[in-house]
Structures are given as structure tokens and as C-alpha cells.
Amino acid sequence: MEIVSKPDIRSAEEARAYVTKLRTILRYLGTCDGNMEQGSLRADVNVSVRRPGEPFGTRCEIKNVNSIRFIGQAVDVEARRQIGILEDGGTIDQETRLFDPGRGETRAMRSKEEAHDYRYFPDPDLLPLEFTQGFVDDLAAGLPELPDAKKARFMRDYGLPSYDAGVLVADRDVADYYEACVTQDGKKRDAKVVANWVMGDIAAAANASGLSVAQTHVPAAHVAELVDLIGENVISGKIAKDVLALMFGEERAASPREIVERRGLKQVTDTGEIEKAVDAIIAANPDKVEQAKAKPTMLGWFVGQVMKSTGGKANPQAVNDLLKSKLAL
């Protein structure tokens, strides 16, 4: 498949954005895996420069650029090369060039042929292809939800900010994984919290294992359950991170709830127990108490100490409330 664009891209940034979006669409359609380094997708980049108000300049074609980053670099260095020639009073030769990322330059390969040099002529054995509007409409109806439409729906239905929705839909498998987490068992979950976990800790853990989010062995049902445990105040966010690490490690087959039960990781919500821990920290640090009265931001230090003494199990909100009361903040 070859896709030819019109000459309406004006910068390296636009060129990168165009190929990035095109690759995402092709991946959604399942027509190309988009792995440029493996040769599944390549770009021939045509570059020309002109002064404001002048017609298009002579173009040079940079062949077989094999990464989006290199596309941007190739456009920049070739544009600078052509500008330098024109400013010195020279002319641009229409030619095919090669981008050398190691040296940050383009090199001439051969002069570029004009269309008539190819000597095109009709092939009588090739029958004309005629597409009816009905055929085109049927194809359009069979398309999957494409990236822009999915992004708009995530923002509308799940209340996600544009950035989060854009990150998630950039990969169809990740978008599907995220949505499965949000809608698991038909429960209503905080879609933003789920997005934070998928884009943050889960993506980091998957990357450390050399996998993408959608390739991990952690099913969407387990991610949903982890978020539910936080929402139910069964575990804190800190404990949830520990549980996730176990899910990617020695507890690979277990669900979050099983891990929490087996390891005794439930959050302490008994205010009496939490108060004992708070009182102990205050009694052991009279100097810090005086500092906190003059500097209320010291509250964070006390919260950290209480959480540390309880193994991260104390309910953070209860800890905050008790400390503010006892320290008169």
C-alpha cells in the first residue's frame, strides 16, 4: 500500500504528526503493524523550500526514512541544506537523497526523474476499477471506531482530559484494555483514577518487563478490582502500589483481593488504633511539634511518620484529620 500526500505539510513537526496519526489509523484498521524499524512502514520525505510569496521550490526526495524521529530530523537538515544553497546564490537540483542520522546530513543518491522519464503507458491487461458509492458506503460502515472518534468518546463518556484520552487511544490495544478496566462487571468506577493507573504504574511495570500494557499477564479484571479496593477504603494508594508489584512478581496468578487477604494488607480504619500511632509519633517528637505550629507544612512529615509506623495501612484521611486536631493546625 502506498499513500501519497499533497504538498501541504509546512514543518518537521507537522510531518512527524502526520505519520504518527497515519500509523495509528493503520494499526486501528489492522492493515499494518506500523513497525518502522522492521520495514513494515517507511516514509519517502519530499522537501522543498521557498521564500514567502514565491511558488514551491525544487523538491528533493529523501528515501526510506525508518522512524518518526528521523523523519523530523531529515526534514530539518534538508531544509537547512537547501536554504544555505539558495542564500549563496545557487540552485537546487531535483534529486533523490539518503538521510544519514549518524552524521545528521542528507547525501545525494541519484538525480530525480520527471514523470515523463518513466514513460508510462496503459496496460491493456489491467481492467479499470470502478467503485460505486454503495460499495464505498459499505466499507465505511464496516470500519472500527477510529482514534479521533474514540478520543472524543473517552472525553465525553468518561470525563477524561484531552491529554489522557490522547495517550490511551494512541494504541488501540491499550484503549481497549483501559475501557475493559473501567467497565468491568458493569460497575461505576472513577475513569480518571483508572487512567492514572493504566498510564502510570501499570505502564511502568509492563515496560520494565519488556511488554506493552496490553501484553501484560495482568487482566483488566484485576486492575478494576485493585481500583475498587482503593475506592472501598480496603487499601490505601500506597498499599495498592505494593499489591501491583506482587501482581507483576511472585503473585502473578492471584487477584488483588486474594493478595490483600493472604498478606494482611487491609487498611486500618479503626480510629482508636490510628490515634495510638498518632499519639506515639507526637510524643516522640516534641521538637517537631513546636516546628509544626510555626510551619503548618510540617504536617506532611507527621503523616509520613504515622504511615511508616503502621506499614502504610492507616487510612490517610483519618491520619490527616487526627494530626490536624492534635497539633491544632
Tab-separated table of C-alpha atoms in Angstrom:
chain	number	residue	atom	x	y	z
A	1	MET	CA	0.000	0.000	0.000
A	2	GLU	CA	1.347	3.456	-0.923
A	3	ILE	CA	-0.177	6.676	0.364
A	4	VAL	CA	0.805	9.954	-1.309
A	5	SER	CA	0.058	13.236	0.450
A	6	LYS	CA	-0.357	16.649	-1.120
A	7	PRO	CA	2.339	19.304	-0.542
A	8	ASP	CA	0.593	20.950	2.405
A	9	ILE	CA	2.917	19.988	5.274
A	10	ARG	CA	4.889	23.006	6.420
A	11	SER	CA	7.329	21.819	9.101
A	12	ALA	CA	9.168	18.881	10.615
A	13	GLU	CA	6.641	18.870	13.482
A	14	GLU	CA	3.726	18.571	11.049
A	15	ALA	CA	5.494	15.774	9.157
A	16	ARG	CA	6.017	13.801	12.357
A	17	ALA	CA	2.427	14.391	13.470
A	18	TYR	CA	1.086	13.301	10.069
A	19	VAL	CA	2.965	9.997	10.018
A	20	THR	CA	2.183	9.361	13.696
A	21	LYS	CA	-1.556	9.800	13.090
A	22	LEU	CA	-1.429	7.781	9.859
A	23	ARG	CA	0.367	4.915	11.605
A	24	THR	CA	-2.198	4.924	14.424
A	25	ILE	CA	-5.086	4.737	11.939
A	26	LEU	CA	-3.445	1.876	10.008
A	27	ARG	CA	-2.939	-0.025	13.251
A	28	TYR	CA	-6.587	0.503	14.209
A	29	LEU	CA	-7.623	-0.841	10.797
A	30	GLY	CA	-5.303	-3.822	11.175
A	31	THR	CA	-3.754	-3.209	7.751
A	32	CYS	CA	-0.221	-2.559	9.042
A	33	ASP	CA	1.594	-3.132	12.334
A	34	GLY	CA	3.439	0.165	11.825
A	35	ASN	CA	6.827	-1.123	12.985
A	36	MET	CA	9.032	1.259	11.012
A	37	GLU	CA	12.344	-0.146	12.250
A	38	GLN	CA	11.328	-3.559	10.878
A	39	GLY	CA	10.346	-2.149	7.500
A	40	SER	CA	6.572	-2.530	7.896
A	41	LEU	CA	6.184	1.196	7.285
A	42	ARG	CA	8.621	3.573	5.615
A	43	ALA	CA	8.402	7.185	4.503
A	44	ASP	CA	9.806	8.905	1.424
A	45	VAL	CA	10.062	12.533	2.510
A	46	ASN	CA	9.925	15.232	-0.165
A	47	VAL	CA	11.392	18.560	0.943
A	48	SER	CA	11.440	21.920	-0.793
A	49	VAL	CA	11.859	25.469	0.478
A	50	ARG	CA	10.677	28.842	-0.789
A	51	ARG	CA	10.644	32.458	0.240
A	52	PRO	CA	7.297	33.922	1.368
A	53	GLY	CA	5.010	34.584	-1.600
A	54	GLU	CA	7.085	32.555	-4.076
A	55	PRO	CA	5.933	29.316	-5.776
A	56	PHE	CA	7.019	25.926	-4.469
A	57	GLY	CA	10.724	25.280	-4.770
A	58	THR	CA	12.521	22.326	-6.345
A	59	ARG	CA	11.924	19.230	-4.257
A	60	CYS	CA	14.351	16.570	-3.159
A	61	GLU	CA	13.108	13.146	-2.092
A	62	ILE	CA	14.678	11.517	0.969
A	63	LYS	CA	14.144	7.781	0.581
A	64	ASN	CA	13.149	5.107	3.100
A	65	VAL	CA	13.223	7.032	6.374
A	66	ASN	CA	12.566	4.400	9.032
A	67	SER	CA	11.458	6.226	12.179
A	68	ILE	CA	9.239	9.153	13.061
A	69	ARG	CA	12.109	10.815	14.913
A	70	PHE	CA	14.324	10.522	11.825
A	71	ILE	CA	11.552	11.991	9.649
A	72	GLY	CA	11.684	15.197	11.686
A	73	GLN	CA	15.476	15.287	11.635
A	74	ALA	CA	15.622	14.623	7.886
A	75	VAL	CA	13.202	17.464	7.132
A	76	ASP	CA	15.159	19.909	9.293
A	77	VAL	CA	18.622	19.133	7.921
A	78	GLU	CA	17.469	19.000	4.298
A	79	ALA	CA	15.604	22.301	4.623
A	80	ARG	CA	18.729	23.923	6.108
A	81	ARG	CA	20.852	22.498	3.278
A	82	GLN	CA	18.552	23.915	0.610
A	83	ILE	CA	18.266	27.302	2.324
A	84	GLY	CA	22.059	27.515	2.508
A	85	ILE	CA	22.392	26.829	-1.221
A	86	LEU	CA	19.785	29.439	-2.158
A	87	GLU	CA	21.262	32.076	0.147
A	88	ASP	CA	24.630	31.519	-1.544
A	89	GLY	CA	23.026	32.191	-4.930
A	90	GLY	CA	22.876	28.556	-6.056
A	91	THR	CA	20.032	26.399	-7.352
A	92	ILE	CA	18.533	23.188	-6.020
A	93	ASP	CA	18.918	20.068	-8.145
A	94	GLN	CA	15.924	17.755	-8.140
A	95	GLU	CA	17.325	14.501	-6.813
A	96	THR	CA	16.845	11.507	-4.566
A	97	ARG	CA	18.772	11.686	-1.308
A	98	LEU	CA	19.599	9.496	1.674
A	99	PHE	CA	19.400	10.614	5.315
A	100	ASP	CA	22.382	9.679	7.490
A	101	PRO	CA	21.225	10.001	11.137
A	102	GLY	CA	24.725	9.341	12.454
A	103	ARG	CA	26.171	12.362	10.675
A	104	GLY	CA	22.985	14.419	10.700
A	105	GLU	CA	23.012	15.070	6.962
A	106	THR	CA	21.438	14.034	3.673
A	107	ARG	CA	23.536	12.728	0.762
A	108	ALA	CA	22.761	12.612	-2.953
A	109	MET	CA	21.875	9.196	-4.389
A	110	ARG	CA	20.769	9.988	-7.945
A	111	SER	CA	19.103	12.705	-9.977
A	112	LYS	CA	15.329	12.642	-9.717
A	113	GLU	CA	13.381	11.704	-12.828
A	114	GLU	CA	10.436	13.718	-14.084
A	115	ALA	CA	7.136	11.946	-14.691
A	116	HIS	CA	7.719	11.717	-18.454
A	117	ASP	CA	11.040	9.946	-17.869
A	118	TYR	CA	9.160	6.914	-16.575
A	119	ARG	CA	7.429	6.578	-19.980
A	120	TYR	CA	4.130	5.433	-18.553
A	121	PHE	CA	1.725	3.725	-20.937
A	122	PRO	CA	-1.606	1.926	-20.437
A	123	ASP	CA	-1.551	-1.817	-19.753
A	124	PRO	CA	-4.401	-3.419	-21.727
A	125	ASP	CA	-4.427	-6.444	-19.398
A	126	LEU	CA	-5.392	-4.337	-16.371
A	127	LEU	CA	-9.129	-3.759	-16.219
A	128	PRO	CA	-10.419	-0.455	-14.818
A	129	LEU	CA	-11.572	-0.432	-11.202
A	130	GLU	CA	-14.922	1.227	-10.702
A	131	PHE	CA	-16.151	1.811	-7.152
A	132	THR	CA	-19.817	2.569	-6.654
A	133	GLN	CA	-20.899	4.854	-3.825
A	134	GLY	CA	-22.764	1.928	-2.304
A	135	PHE	CA	-19.564	-0.123	-2.175
A	136	VAL	CA	-17.696	2.758	-0.520
A	137	ASP	CA	-20.529	3.243	1.988
A	138	ASP	CA	-20.437	-0.459	2.903
A	139	LEU	CA	-16.698	-0.250	3.546
A	140	ALA	CA	-17.135	2.858	5.696
A	141	ALA	CA	-19.869	1.158	7.720
A	142	GLY	CA	-17.520	-1.728	8.466
A	143	LEU	CA	-14.716	0.434	9.839
A	144	PRO	CA	-13.833	0.160	13.530
A	145	GLU	CA	-14.046	3.199	15.792
A	146	LEU	CA	-11.044	5.298	14.744
A	147	PRO	CA	-8.656	7.173	17.084
A	148	ASP	CA	-10.207	10.644	16.938
A	149	ALA	CA	-13.729	9.304	17.459
A	150	LYS	CA	-12.565	7.110	20.343
A	151	LYS	CA	-10.733	10.028	21.948
A	152	ALA	CA	-13.836	12.219	21.725
A	153	ARG	CA	-15.947	9.444	23.272
A	154	PHE	CA	-13.486	8.878	26.131
A	155	MET	CA	-13.584	12.594	26.904
A	156	ARG	CA	-17.385	12.722	26.675
A	157	ASP	CA	-18.356	9.457	28.381
A	158	TYR	CA	-15.545	9.117	30.921
A	159	GLY	CA	-14.746	12.771	31.564
A	160	LEU	CA	-11.078	12.321	30.682
A	161	PRO	CA	-8.936	15.351	29.856
A	162	SER	CA	-7.708	15.614	26.278
A	163	TYR	CA	-4.148	14.587	27.178
A	164	ASP	CA	-5.163	11.378	28.957
A	165	ALA	CA	-7.601	10.371	26.227
A	166	GLY	CA	-4.946	11.027	23.574
A	167	VAL	CA	-2.354	8.865	25.329
A	168	LEU	CA	-4.787	5.987	25.760
A	169	VAL	CA	-6.152	5.932	22.203
A	170	ALA	CA	-2.701	6.178	20.611
A	171	ASP	CA	-2.630	2.366	20.843
A	172	ARG	CA	-5.867	0.514	20.107
A	173	ASP	CA	-4.989	-2.403	22.401
A	174	VAL	CA	-4.234	-0.040	25.291
A	175	ALA	CA	-7.507	1.822	24.698
A	176	ASP	CA	-9.433	-1.456	24.737
A	177	TYR	CA	-7.595	-2.582	27.888
A	178	TYR	CA	-8.401	0.701	29.625
A	179	GLU	CA	-12.067	0.553	28.679
A	180	ALA	CA	-12.307	-3.045	29.888
A	181	CYS	CA	-10.895	-1.892	33.249
A	182	VAL	CA	-13.401	0.953	33.544
A	183	THR	CA	-16.480	-1.078	32.595
A	184	GLN	CA	-15.581	-4.405	34.273
A	185	ASP	CA	-18.632	-6.121	35.836
A	186	GLY	CA	-20.788	-3.141	34.922
A	187	LYS	CA	-19.627	-1.213	37.987
A	188	LYS	CA	-19.230	2.573	38.027
A	189	ARG	CA	-15.559	3.434	38.598
A	190	ASP	CA	-13.631	6.687	38.596
A	191	ALA	CA	-12.422	6.660	34.988
A	192	LYS	CA	-9.686	9.201	35.732
A	193	VAL	CA	-8.275	7.035	38.539
A	194	VAL	CA	-8.239	4.022	36.201
A	195	ALA	CA	-6.492	6.106	33.526
A	196	ASN	CA	-3.831	7.177	36.033
A	197	TRP	CA	-3.116	3.545	36.909
A	198	VAL	CA	-3.028	2.332	33.297
A	199	MET	CA	-0.824	5.196	32.067
A	200	GLY	CA	1.350	5.278	35.187
A	201	ASP	CA	2.170	2.304	37.395
A	202	ILE	CA	0.845	-0.404	35.070
A	203	ALA	CA	2.621	1.036	32.027
A	204	ALA	CA	5.855	1.348	34.029
A	205	ALA	CA	5.629	-2.230	35.332
A	206	ALA	CA	4.851	-3.567	31.860
A	207	ASN	CA	7.727	-1.600	30.340
A	208	ALA	CA	10.120	-2.977	32.971
A	209	SER	CA	9.074	-6.454	31.823
A	210	GLY	CA	9.684	-5.553	28.175
A	211	LEU	CA	5.964	-5.599	27.387
A	212	SER	CA	3.252	-3.186	26.361
A	213	VAL	CA	0.308	-2.570	28.674
A	214	ALA	CA	-1.960	-4.812	26.603
A	215	GLN	CA	0.617	-7.637	26.594
A	216	THR	CA	0.851	-7.987	30.363
A	217	HIS	CA	-0.457	-11.072	32.139
A	218	VAL	CA	-2.461	-8.808	34.483
A	219	PRO	CA	-6.058	-8.935	33.216
A	220	ALA	CA	-8.312	-5.899	33.128
A	221	ALA	CA	-10.499	-7.547	35.774
A	222	HIS	CA	-7.613	-7.452	38.267
A	223	VAL	CA	-6.879	-3.790	37.559
A	224	ALA	CA	-10.556	-2.980	38.074
A	225	GLU	CA	-10.536	-4.917	41.355
A	226	LEU	CA	-7.439	-3.047	42.537
A	227	VAL	CA	-9.139	0.298	41.879
A	228	ASP	CA	-12.277	-0.970	43.628
A	229	LEU	CA	-10.267	-1.897	46.739
A	230	ILE	CA	-8.957	1.669	46.921
A	231	GLY	CA	-12.436	3.115	46.392
A	232	GLU	CA	-13.851	0.865	49.128
A	233	ASN	CA	-11.107	2.044	51.532
A	234	VAL	CA	-9.923	-1.548	51.891
A	235	ILE	CA	-6.379	-0.475	50.953
A	236	SER	CA	-4.584	2.833	50.515
A	237	GLY	CA	-2.976	4.026	47.303
A	238	LYS	CA	0.449	3.177	48.715
A	239	ILE	CA	-0.574	-0.387	49.551
A	240	ALA	CA	-2.158	-0.659	46.090
A	241	LYS	CA	1.252	0.006	44.539
A	242	ASP	CA	2.718	-2.812	46.646
A	243	VAL	CA	-0.097	-5.132	45.578
A	244	LEU	CA	0.501	-4.269	41.918
A	245	ALA	CA	4.197	-5.086	42.302
A	246	LEU	CA	3.206	-8.501	43.686
A	247	MET	CA	0.811	-8.995	40.763
A	248	PHE	CA	3.734	-8.476	38.392
A	249	GLY	CA	6.041	-10.603	40.557
A	250	GLU	CA	5.575	-13.538	42.875
A	251	GLU	CA	1.760	-13.332	42.998
A	252	ARG	CA	1.240	-13.409	39.237
A	253	ALA	CA	-1.784	-15.713	39.337
A	254	ALA	CA	-3.575	-14.084	42.266
A	255	SER	CA	-6.236	-11.401	42.252
A	256	PRO	CA	-5.672	-8.182	44.236
A	257	ARG	CA	-8.305	-9.148	46.802
A	258	GLU	CA	-6.641	-12.538	47.357
A	259	ILE	CA	-3.256	-10.876	47.846
A	260	VAL	CA	-4.658	-8.358	50.332
A	261	GLU	CA	-6.411	-11.077	52.347
A	262	ARG	CA	-3.491	-13.502	52.340
A	263	ARG	CA	-0.881	-10.912	53.299
A	264	GLY	CA	-2.967	-8.949	55.770
A	265	LEU	CA	-2.731	-5.690	53.845
A	266	LYS	CA	-6.158	-4.285	54.685
A	267	GLN	CA	-6.211	-0.624	55.574
A	268	VAL	CA	-6.577	0.269	59.251
A	269	THR	CA	-9.755	2.315	59.625
A	270	ASP	CA	-10.200	1.917	63.384
A	271	THR	CA	-9.658	5.490	64.603
A	272	GLY	CA	-8.667	4.178	68.014
A	273	GLU	CA	-5.749	2.229	66.550
A	274	ILE	CA	-4.750	5.139	64.322
A	275	GLU	CA	-4.932	7.557	67.255
A	276	LYS	CA	-2.492	5.406	69.234
A	277	ALA	CA	0.010	5.632	66.369
A	278	VAL	CA	-0.520	9.400	66.053
A	279	ASP	CA	-0.040	9.946	69.799
A	280	ALA	CA	3.153	7.880	69.771
A	281	ILE	CA	4.686	9.921	66.957
A	282	ILE	CA	3.726	13.236	68.600
A	283	ALA	CA	5.132	12.141	71.973
A	284	ALA	CA	8.407	11.032	70.401
A	285	ASN	CA	8.949	14.306	68.515
A	286	PRO	CA	8.218	17.333	70.750
A	287	ASP	CA	10.677	19.492	68.789
A	288	LYS	CA	8.840	18.765	65.556
A	289	VAL	CA	5.537	19.622	67.240
A	290	GLU	CA	6.826	23.129	68.024
A	291	GLN	CA	8.096	23.494	64.451
A	292	ALA	CA	4.708	22.430	63.076
A	293	LYS	CA	2.947	25.187	64.998
A	294	ALA	CA	5.129	27.758	63.260
A	295	LYS	CA	5.238	25.908	59.968
A	296	PRO	CA	1.979	24.041	59.171
A	297	THR	CA	3.559	22.327	56.141
A	298	MET	CA	5.338	20.107	58.685
A	299	LEU	CA	2.061	18.181	58.809
A	300	GLY	CA	3.290	16.139	55.868
A	301	TRP	CA	6.272	14.935	57.888
A	302	PHE	CA	3.987	13.699	60.689
A	303	VAL	CA	1.691	11.955	58.190
A	304	GLY	CA	4.691	10.181	56.709
A	305	GLN	CA	5.885	9.007	60.108
A	306	VAL	CA	2.467	7.665	61.095
A	307	MET	CA	2.078	5.851	57.777
A	308	LYS	CA	5.551	4.390	58.190
A	309	SER	CA	4.796	3.174	61.714
A	310	THR	CA	1.607	1.452	60.513
A	311	GLY	CA	3.227	-0.129	57.474
A	312	GLY	CA	1.235	2.141	55.197
A	313	LYS	CA	-2.033	0.596	56.382
A	314	ALA	CA	-3.536	3.566	58.218
A	315	ASN	CA	-6.303	5.429	56.437
A	316	PRO	CA	-4.534	8.589	55.163
A	317	GLN	CA	-7.578	10.831	55.622
A	318	ALA	CA	-8.064	9.684	59.218
A	319	VAL	CA	-4.364	10.297	59.897
A	320	ASN	CA	-4.603	13.823	58.472
A	321	ASP	CA	-7.718	14.666	60.456
A	322	LEU	CA	-6.307	13.398	63.770
A	323	LEU	CA	-2.987	15.187	63.308
A	324	LYS	CA	-4.642	18.490	62.435
A	325	SER	CA	-6.787	18.212	65.540
A	326	LYS	CA	-3.994	17.239	67.931
A	327	LEU	CA	-1.495	19.743	66.522
A	328	ALA	CA	-4.159	22.473	66.385
A	329	LEU	CA	-3.393	23.200	62.737
